[in-house]
Short mmCIF file of C-alpha atoms in Angstrom, two decimals:
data_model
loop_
_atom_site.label_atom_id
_atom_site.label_comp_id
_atom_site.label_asym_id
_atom_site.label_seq_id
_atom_site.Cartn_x
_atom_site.Cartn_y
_atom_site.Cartn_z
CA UNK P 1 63.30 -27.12 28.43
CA UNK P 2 61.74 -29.36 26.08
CA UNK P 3 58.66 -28.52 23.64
CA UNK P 4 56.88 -31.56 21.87
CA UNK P 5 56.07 -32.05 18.23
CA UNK P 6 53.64 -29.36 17.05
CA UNK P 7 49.98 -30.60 17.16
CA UNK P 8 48.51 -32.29 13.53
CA UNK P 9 45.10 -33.22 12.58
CA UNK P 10 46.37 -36.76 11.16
CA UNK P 11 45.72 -39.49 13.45
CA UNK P 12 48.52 -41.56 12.13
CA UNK P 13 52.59 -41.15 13.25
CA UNK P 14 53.56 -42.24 9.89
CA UNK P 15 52.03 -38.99 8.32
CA UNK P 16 53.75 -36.29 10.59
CA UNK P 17 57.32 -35.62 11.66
CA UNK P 18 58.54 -35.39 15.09
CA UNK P 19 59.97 -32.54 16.90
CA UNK P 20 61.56 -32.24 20.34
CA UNK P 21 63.11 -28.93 21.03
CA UNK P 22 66.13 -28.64 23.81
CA UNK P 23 67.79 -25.37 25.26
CA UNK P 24 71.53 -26.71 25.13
CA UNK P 25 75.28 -24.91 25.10
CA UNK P 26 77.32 -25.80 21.52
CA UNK P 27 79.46 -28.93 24.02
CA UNK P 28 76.35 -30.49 24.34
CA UNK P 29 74.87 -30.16 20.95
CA UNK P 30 78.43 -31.99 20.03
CA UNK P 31 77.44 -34.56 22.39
CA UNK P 32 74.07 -35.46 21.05
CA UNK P 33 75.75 -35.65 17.54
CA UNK P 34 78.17 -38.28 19.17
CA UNK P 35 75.17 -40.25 20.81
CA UNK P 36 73.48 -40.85 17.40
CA UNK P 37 76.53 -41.69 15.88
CA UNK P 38 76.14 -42.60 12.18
CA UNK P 39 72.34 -43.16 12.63
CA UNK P 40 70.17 -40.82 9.90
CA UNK P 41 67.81 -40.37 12.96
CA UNK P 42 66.96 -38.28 14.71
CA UNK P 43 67.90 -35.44 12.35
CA UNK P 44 69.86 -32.55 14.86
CA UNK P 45 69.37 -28.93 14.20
CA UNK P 46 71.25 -26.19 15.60
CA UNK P 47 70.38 -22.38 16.28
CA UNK P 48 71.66 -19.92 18.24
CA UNK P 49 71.59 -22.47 21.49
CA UNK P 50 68.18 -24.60 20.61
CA UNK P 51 68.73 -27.87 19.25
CA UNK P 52 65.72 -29.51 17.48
CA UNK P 53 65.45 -33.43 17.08
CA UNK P 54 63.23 -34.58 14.45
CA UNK P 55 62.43 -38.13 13.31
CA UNK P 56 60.94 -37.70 9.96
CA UNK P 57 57.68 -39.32 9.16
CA UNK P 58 57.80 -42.17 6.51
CA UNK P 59 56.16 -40.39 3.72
CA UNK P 60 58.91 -37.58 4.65
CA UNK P 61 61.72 -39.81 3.59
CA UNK P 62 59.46 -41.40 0.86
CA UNK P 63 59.68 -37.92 -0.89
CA UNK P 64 62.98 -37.29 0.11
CA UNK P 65 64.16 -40.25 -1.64
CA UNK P 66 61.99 -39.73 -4.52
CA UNK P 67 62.98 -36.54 -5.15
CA UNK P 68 66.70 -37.36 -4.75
CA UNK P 69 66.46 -40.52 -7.06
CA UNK P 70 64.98 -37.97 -9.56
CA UNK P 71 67.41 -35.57 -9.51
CA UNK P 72 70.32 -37.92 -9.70
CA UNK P 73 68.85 -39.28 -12.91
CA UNK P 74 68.21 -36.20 -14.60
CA UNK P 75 71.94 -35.27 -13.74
CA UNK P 76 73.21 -38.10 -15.13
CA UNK P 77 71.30 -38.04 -18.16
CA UNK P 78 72.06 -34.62 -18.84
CA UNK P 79 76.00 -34.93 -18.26
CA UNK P 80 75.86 -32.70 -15.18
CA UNK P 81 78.11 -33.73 -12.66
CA UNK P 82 76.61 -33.87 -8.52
CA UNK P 83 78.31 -35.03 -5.80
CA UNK P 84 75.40 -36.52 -3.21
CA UNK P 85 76.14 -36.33 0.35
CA UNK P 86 73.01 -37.43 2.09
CA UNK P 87 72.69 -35.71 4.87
CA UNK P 88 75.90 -34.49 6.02
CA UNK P 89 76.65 -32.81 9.22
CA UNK P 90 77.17 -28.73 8.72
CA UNK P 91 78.19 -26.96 11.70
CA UNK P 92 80.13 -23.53 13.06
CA UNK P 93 80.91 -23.40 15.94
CA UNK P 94 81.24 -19.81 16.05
CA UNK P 95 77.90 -18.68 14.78
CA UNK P 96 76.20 -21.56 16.65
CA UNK P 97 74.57 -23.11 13.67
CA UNK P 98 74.52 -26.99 12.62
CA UNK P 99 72.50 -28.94 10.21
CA UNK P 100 71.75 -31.95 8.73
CA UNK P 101 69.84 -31.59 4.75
CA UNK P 102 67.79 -33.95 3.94
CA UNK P 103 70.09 -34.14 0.86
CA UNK P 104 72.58 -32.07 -0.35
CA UNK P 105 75.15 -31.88 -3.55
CA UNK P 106 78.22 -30.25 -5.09
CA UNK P 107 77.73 -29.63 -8.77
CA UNK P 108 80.68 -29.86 -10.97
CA UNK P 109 83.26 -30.66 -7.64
CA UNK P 110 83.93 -33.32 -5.00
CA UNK P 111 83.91 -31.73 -1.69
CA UNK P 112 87.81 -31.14 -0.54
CA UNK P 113 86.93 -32.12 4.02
CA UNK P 114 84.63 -31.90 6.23
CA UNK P 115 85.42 -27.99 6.81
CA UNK P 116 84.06 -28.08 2.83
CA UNK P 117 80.15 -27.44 1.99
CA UNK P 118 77.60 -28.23 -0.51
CA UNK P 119 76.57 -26.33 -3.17
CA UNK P 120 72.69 -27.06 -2.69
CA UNK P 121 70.90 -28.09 0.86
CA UNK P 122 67.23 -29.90 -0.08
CA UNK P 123 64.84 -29.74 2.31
CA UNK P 124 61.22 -31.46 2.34
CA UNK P 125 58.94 -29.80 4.17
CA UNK P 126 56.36 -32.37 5.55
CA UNK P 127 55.49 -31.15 8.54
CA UNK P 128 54.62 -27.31 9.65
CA UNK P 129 56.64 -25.72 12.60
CA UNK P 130 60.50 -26.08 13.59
CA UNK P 131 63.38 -23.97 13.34
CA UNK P 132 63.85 -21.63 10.57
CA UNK P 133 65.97 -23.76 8.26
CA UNK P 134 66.96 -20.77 5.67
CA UNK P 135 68.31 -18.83 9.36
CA UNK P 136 70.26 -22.02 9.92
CA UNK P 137 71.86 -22.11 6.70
CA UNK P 138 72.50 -18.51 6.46
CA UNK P 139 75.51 -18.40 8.08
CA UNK P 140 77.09 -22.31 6.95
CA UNK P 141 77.72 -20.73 3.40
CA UNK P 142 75.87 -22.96 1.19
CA UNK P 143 74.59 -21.21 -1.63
CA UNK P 144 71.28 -22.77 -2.45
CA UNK P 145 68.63 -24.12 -0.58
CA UNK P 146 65.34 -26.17 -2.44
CA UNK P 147 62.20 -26.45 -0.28
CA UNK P 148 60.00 -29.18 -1.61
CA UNK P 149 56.77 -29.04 0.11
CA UNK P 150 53.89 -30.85 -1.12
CA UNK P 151 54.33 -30.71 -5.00
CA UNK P 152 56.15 -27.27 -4.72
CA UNK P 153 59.73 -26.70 -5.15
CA UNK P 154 61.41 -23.06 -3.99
CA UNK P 155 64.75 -22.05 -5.11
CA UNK P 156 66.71 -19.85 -2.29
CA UNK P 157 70.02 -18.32 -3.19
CA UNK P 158 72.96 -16.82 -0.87
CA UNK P 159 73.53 -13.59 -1.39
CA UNK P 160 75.73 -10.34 0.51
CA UNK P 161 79.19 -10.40 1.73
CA UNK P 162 80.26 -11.36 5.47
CA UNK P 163 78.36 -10.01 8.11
CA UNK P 164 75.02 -9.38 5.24
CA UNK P 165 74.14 -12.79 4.08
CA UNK P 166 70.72 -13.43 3.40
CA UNK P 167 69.20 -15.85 1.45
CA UNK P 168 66.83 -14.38 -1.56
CA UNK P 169 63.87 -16.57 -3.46
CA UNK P 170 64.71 -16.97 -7.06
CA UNK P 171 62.40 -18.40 -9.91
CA UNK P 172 65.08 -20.96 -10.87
CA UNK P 173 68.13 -22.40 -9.82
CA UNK P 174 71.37 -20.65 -10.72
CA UNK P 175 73.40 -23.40 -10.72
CA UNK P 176 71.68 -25.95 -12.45
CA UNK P 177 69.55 -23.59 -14.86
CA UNK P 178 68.71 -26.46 -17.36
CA UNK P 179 66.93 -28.09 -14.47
CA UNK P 180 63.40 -29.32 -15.74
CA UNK P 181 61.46 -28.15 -12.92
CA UNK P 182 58.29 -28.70 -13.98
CA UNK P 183 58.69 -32.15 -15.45
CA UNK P 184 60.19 -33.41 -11.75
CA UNK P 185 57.18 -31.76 -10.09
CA UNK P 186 55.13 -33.78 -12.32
CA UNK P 187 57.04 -37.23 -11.62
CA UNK P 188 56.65 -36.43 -7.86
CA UNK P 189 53.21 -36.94 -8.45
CA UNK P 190 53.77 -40.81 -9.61
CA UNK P 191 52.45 -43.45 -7.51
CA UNK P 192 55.58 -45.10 -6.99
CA UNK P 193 59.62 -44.28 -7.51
CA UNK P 194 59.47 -46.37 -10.63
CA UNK P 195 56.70 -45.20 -11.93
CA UNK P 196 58.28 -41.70 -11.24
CA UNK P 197 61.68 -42.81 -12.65
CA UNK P 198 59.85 -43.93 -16.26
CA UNK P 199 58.14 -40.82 -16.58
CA UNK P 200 61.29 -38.69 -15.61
CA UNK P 201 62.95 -40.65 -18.62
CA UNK P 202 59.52 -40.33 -21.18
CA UNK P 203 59.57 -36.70 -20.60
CA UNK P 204 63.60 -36.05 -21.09
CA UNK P 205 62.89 -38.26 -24.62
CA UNK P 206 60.48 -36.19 -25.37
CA UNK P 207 62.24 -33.29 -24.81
CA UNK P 208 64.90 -34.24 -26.73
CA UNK P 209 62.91 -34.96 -29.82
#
């Protein structure tokens, strides 16, 4: 069974993501991973038997990479240590989840293997519809997803033993508290990376003094 993209009001491809939904066993979500090979797209999404494929729109991976270039400069200039792993495959077998972040750190450690998983999943949220990405992650054991959707960031932390986990909003993230939030939402807002990248940088100088 296959279900199309969700229906948008913008005319143009490069403003909306695409979905295509696919009722497959856990050998044959393996398979379409092996297909796609080292390609970023289509993105592959596991739950519980439904695989979505999504080809982000342009202005998706424009934020994406925004956002990501952002972050990694505030890290650096704040002595934090993150480990980026782009979008790096997630998957247990066992729960039938897999995912794919649209970026995704350790902070303070370098992941050991593969078996190994981030400490934060970021997700931008372009588009409306697809699989429930927090009921995906629930069960890979990363400990904080971001949402960034449209000038909005939301912080969602792991919490509960096995068999409980559940992922609660916070107001801030616990592992990076000294994040500036507010200052990256602002330099979101830019009209270009570099432009973004120079205010990122005013506003940590002017913090500072």
């Amino acid at each position: 069974m296959i279900a199309a993209q969700p229906s948008a009001a913008a005319p143009n491809p490069d403003t909306i993501d695409h979905f295509v939904y696919l009722h497959v066993g856990w050998n044959d979500y393996e398979k379409l991973l092996a297909m796609r090979g080292e390609s970023s797209v289509p993105r592959i999404t596991y739950l519980d038997g439904v695989v979505e494929l999504m080809s982000p729109s342009r202005y998706h991976e424009l934020d994406k990479k925004r956002f990501a270039r952002l972050l990694e400069a505030w890290s650096e200039s704040a002595g934090v240590q993150l480990e980026g792993y782009g979008s790096w495959t997630l998957k247990n077998r066992r729960h039938k989840r897999g995912a794919e972040a649209d970026e995704c750190y350790t902070v303070g450690r370098v992941a050991v293997d593969d078996r190994d998983r981030p400490d934060v999943a970021i997700e931008v949220v372009w588009t409306s519809g697809g699989i429930d990405k927090l009921e995906v992650y629930r069960k890979l054991g990363v400990r904080e997803v971001w949402l960034y959707e449209h000038g909005t960031l939301r912080f969602f932390a792991l919490r509960g033993g096995k068999g409980r986990e559940s992922y609660v909003e916070i107001p801030l993230t616990e592992l990076l508290p000294q994040l500036p939030r507010e200052l990256l939402l602002a330099c979101m807002g830019e009209p270009n990376q570099t432009a973004a990248l120079r205010a990122l940088r005013a506003g940590l100088r002017g913090a500072r003094g």
